[in-house]
mmCIF file of C-alpha atoms in Angstrom:
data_model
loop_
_atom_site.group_PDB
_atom_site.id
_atom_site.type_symbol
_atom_site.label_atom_id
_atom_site.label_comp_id
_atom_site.label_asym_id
_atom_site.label_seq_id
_atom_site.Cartn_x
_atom_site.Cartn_y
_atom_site.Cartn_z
ATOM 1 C CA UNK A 1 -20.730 11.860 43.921
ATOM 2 C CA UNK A 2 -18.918 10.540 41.144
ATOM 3 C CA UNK A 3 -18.754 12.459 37.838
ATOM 4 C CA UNK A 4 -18.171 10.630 34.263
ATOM 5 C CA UNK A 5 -16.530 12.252 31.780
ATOM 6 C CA UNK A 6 -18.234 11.060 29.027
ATOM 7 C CA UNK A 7 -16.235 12.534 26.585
ATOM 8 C CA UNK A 8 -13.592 10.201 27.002
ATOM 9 C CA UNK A 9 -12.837 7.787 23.999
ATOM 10 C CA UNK A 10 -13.759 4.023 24.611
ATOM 11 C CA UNK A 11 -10.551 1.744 24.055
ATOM 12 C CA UNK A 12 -10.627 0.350 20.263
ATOM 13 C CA UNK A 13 -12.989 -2.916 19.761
ATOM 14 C CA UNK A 14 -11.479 -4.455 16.888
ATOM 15 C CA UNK A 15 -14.051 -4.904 14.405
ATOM 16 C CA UNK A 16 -14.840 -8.952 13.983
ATOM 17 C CA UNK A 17 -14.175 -10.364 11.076
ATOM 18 C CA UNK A 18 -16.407 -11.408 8.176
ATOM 19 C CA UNK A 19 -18.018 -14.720 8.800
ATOM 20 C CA UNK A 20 -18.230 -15.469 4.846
ATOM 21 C CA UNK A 21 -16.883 -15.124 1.987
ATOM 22 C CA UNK A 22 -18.243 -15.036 -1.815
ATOM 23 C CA UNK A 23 -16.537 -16.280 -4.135
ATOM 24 C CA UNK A 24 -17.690 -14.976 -7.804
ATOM 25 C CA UNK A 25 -16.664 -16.717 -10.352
ATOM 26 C CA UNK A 26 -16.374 -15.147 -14.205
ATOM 27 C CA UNK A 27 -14.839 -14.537 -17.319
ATOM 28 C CA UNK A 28 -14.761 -11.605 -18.376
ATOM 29 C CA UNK A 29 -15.601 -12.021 -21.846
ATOM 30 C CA UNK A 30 -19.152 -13.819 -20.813
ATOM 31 C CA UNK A 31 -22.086 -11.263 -21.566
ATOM 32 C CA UNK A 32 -23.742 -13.139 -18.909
ATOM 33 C CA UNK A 33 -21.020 -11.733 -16.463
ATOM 34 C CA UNK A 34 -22.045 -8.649 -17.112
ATOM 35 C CA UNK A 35 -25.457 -8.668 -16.151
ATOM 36 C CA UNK A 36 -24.295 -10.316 -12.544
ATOM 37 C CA UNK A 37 -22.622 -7.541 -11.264
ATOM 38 C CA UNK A 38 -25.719 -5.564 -10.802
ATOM 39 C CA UNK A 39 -26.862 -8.071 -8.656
ATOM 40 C CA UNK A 40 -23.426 -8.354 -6.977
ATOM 41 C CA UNK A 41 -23.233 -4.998 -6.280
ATOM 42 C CA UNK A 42 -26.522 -4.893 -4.821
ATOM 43 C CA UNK A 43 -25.563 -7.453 -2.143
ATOM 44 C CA UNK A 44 -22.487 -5.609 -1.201
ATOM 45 C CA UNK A 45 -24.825 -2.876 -0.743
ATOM 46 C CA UNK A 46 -27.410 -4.373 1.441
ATOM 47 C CA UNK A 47 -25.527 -7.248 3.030
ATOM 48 C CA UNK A 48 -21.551 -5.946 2.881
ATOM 49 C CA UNK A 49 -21.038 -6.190 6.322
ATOM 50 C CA UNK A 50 -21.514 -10.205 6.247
ATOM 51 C CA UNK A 51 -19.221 -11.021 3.972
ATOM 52 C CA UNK A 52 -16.449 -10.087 1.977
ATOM 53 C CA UNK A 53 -16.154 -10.533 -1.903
ATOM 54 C CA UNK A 54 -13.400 -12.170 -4.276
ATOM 55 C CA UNK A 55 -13.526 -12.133 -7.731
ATOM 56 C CA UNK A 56 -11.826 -15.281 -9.310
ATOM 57 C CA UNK A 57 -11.207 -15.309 -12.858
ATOM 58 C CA UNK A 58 -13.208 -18.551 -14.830
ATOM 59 C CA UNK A 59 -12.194 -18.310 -18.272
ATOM 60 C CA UNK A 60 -12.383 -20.913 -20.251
ATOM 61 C CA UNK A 61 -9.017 -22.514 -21.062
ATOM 62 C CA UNK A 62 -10.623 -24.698 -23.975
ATOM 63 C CA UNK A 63 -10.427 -21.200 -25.887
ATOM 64 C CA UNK A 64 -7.730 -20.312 -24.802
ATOM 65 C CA UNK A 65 -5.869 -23.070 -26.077
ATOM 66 C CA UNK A 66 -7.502 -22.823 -29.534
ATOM 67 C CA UNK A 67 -6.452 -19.510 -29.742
ATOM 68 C CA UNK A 68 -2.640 -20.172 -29.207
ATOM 69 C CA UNK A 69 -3.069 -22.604 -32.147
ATOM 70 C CA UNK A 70 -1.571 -19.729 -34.032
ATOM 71 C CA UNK A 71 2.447 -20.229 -35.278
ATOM 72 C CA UNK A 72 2.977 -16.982 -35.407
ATOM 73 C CA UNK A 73 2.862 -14.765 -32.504
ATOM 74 C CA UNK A 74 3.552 -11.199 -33.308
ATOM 75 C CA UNK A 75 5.002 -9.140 -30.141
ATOM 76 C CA UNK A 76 3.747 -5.726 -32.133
ATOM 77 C CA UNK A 77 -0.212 -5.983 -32.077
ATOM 78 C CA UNK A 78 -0.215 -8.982 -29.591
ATOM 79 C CA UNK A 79 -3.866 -10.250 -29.662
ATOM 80 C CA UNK A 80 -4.792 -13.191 -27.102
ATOM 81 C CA UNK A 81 -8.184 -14.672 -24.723
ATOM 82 C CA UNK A 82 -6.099 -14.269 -21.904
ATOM 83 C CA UNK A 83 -5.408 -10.853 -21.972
ATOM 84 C CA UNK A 84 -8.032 -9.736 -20.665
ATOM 85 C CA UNK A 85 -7.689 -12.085 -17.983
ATOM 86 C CA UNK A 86 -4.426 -11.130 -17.261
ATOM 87 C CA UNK A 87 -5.132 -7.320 -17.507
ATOM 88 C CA UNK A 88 -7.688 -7.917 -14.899
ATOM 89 C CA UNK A 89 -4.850 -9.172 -12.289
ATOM 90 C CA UNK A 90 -2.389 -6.467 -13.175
ATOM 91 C CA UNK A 91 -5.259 -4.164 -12.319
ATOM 92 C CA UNK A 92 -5.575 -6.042 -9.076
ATOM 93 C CA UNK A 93 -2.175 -5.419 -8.044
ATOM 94 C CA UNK A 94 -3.300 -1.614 -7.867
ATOM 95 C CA UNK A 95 -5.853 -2.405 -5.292
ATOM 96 C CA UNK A 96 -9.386 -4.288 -5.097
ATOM 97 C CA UNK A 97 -11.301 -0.762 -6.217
ATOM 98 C CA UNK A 98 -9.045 -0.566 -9.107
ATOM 99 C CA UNK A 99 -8.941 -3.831 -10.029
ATOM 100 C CA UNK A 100 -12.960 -3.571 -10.105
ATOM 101 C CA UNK A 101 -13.130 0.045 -12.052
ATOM 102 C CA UNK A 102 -11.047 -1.832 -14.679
ATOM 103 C CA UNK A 103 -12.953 -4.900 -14.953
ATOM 104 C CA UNK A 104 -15.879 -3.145 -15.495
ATOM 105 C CA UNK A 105 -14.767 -0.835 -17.969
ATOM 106 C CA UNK A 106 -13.494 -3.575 -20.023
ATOM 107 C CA UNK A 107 -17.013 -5.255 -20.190
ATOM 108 C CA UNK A 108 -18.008 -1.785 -20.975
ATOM 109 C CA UNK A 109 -15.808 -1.760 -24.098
ATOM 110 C CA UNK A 110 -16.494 -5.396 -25.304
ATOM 111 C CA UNK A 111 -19.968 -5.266 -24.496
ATOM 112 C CA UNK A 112 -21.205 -1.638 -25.099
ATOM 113 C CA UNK A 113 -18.596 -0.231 -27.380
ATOM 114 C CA UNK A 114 -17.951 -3.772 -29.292
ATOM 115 C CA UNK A 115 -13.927 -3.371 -28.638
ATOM 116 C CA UNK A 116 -11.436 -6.043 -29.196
ATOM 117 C CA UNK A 117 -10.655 -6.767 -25.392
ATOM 118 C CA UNK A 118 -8.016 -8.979 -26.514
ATOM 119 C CA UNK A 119 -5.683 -6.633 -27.979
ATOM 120 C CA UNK A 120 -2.618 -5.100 -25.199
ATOM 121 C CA UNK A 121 -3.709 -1.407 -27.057
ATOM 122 C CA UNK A 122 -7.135 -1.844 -26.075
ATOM 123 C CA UNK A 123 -6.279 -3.162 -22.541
ATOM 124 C CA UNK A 124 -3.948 0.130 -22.203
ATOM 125 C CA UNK A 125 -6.540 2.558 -23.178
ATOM 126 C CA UNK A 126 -9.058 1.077 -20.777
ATOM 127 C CA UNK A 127 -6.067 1.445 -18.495
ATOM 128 C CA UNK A 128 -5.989 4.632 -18.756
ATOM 129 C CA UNK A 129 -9.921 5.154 -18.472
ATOM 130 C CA UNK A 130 -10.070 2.837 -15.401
ATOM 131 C CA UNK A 131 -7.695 5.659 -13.909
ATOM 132 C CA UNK A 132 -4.379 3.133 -12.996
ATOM 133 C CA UNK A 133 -1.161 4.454 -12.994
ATOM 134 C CA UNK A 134 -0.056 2.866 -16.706
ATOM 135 C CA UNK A 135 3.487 2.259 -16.293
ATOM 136 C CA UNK A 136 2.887 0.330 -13.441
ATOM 137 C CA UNK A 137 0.037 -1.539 -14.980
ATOM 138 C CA UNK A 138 2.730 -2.364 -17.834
ATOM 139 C CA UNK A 139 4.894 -3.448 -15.354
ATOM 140 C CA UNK A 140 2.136 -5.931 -13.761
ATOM 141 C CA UNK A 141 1.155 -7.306 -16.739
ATOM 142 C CA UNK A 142 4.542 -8.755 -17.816
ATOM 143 C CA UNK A 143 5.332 -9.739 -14.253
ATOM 144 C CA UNK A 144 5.771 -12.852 -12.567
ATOM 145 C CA UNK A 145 3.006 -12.443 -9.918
ATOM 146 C CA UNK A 146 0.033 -11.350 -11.879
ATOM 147 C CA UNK A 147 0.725 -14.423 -13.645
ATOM 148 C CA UNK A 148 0.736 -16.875 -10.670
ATOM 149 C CA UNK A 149 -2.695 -14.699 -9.650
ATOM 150 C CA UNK A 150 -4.568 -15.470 -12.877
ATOM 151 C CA UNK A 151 -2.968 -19.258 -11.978
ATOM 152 C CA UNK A 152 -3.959 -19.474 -8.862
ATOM 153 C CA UNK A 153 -7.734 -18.201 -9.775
ATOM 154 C CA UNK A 154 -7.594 -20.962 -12.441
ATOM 155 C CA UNK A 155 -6.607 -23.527 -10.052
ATOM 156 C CA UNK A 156 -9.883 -22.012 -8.065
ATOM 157 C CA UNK A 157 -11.841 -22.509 -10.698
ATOM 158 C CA UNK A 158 -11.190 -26.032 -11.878
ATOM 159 C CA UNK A 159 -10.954 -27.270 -7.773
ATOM 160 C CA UNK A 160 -14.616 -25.961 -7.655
ATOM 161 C CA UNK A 161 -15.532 -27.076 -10.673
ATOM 162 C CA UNK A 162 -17.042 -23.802 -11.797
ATOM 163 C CA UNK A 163 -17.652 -23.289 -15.571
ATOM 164 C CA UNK A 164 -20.078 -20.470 -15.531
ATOM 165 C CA UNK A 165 -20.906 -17.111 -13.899
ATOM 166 C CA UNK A 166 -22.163 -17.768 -10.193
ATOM 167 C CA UNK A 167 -21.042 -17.106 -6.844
ATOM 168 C CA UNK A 168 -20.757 -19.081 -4.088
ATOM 169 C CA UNK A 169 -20.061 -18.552 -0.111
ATOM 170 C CA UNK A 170 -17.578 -19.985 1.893
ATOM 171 C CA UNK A 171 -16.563 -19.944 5.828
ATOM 172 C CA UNK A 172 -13.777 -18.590 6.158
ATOM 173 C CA UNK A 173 -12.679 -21.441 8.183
ATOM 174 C CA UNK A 174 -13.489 -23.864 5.560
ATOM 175 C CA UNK A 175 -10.626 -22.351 3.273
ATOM 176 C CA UNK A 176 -7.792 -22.686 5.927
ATOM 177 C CA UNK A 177 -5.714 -25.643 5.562
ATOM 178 C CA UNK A 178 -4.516 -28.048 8.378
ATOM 179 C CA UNK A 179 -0.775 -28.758 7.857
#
């Protein structure tokens, strides 16, 4: 008679990947972005293990031209749209978890605390509260490659067409390119 040892550890099944992604489009200084990531979170919640979540970064660039209108641009208390954009990214760079504390402690300040999210202090200070390691999130923010992400989520945006707040699922086949 044979015994198993049933104690022994099965061989490692690689865990399949997520059939879906979704895409969720915002800007971070829409009120109305705010109120969608209750409902974001909830799906990660209940339905995380389906898909996997990227947050691209809509803002509008119509403001964001009309607010580099201005002749003057003072390096001191620099004041700009895309800031908080930007700031998002850098945050990114730190991981996904951190990039997410941050973004929602800056809708906290513009939307509960009625902060100027557009001015570097105020980005640095919710920085800090978001828990990143500052001197590297100074470091991101000036840097090359949190400026080609922000580009590359505008490029997202305008491909898609998206203008508001929404999310959207993708295969993850349908995002590969042939070559």
């Amino acid at each position: 008679m044979n015994q198993l040892d049933l104690t022994q550890e099965s061989p490692d099944i690689p865990k399949p990947a997520k059939p879906m992604e979704l895409y969720i489009f915002l800007d971070p200084l829409n009120p109305q972005c705010w109120a969608l990531q209750s409902i974001v979170r909830k799906l990660q919640i209940e339905y995380g293990h389906y898909f996997s979540m990227r947050f691209v970064l809509s803002t509008k660039l119509f403001n964001l031209n009309k607010a580099a209108e201005a002749p003057n641009i003072d390096t001191e208390n620099l004041s700009h749209p895309v800031l908080a954009s930007v700031a998002v990214k850098a945050a990114e760079l730190q991981g996904r978890r951190a990039g997410n504390r941050f973004l929602h402690k800056l809708q906290e300040h513009l939307l509960l605390k009625t902060k100027d999210v557009s001015s570097y202090d105020v980005l640095l200070t919710i920085a800090s509260e978001s828990e990143l390691d500052l001197e590297e999130f100074k470091q991101d923010f000036h840097s090359v490659n949190t400026a080609k992400a922000f580009q590359c989520d505008l490029q997202i945006t305008r491909k898609w067409k998206s203008t508001k707040c929404l999310a959207s699922f993708s295969s993850m086949n349908a995002l590969k390119t042939k070559e």
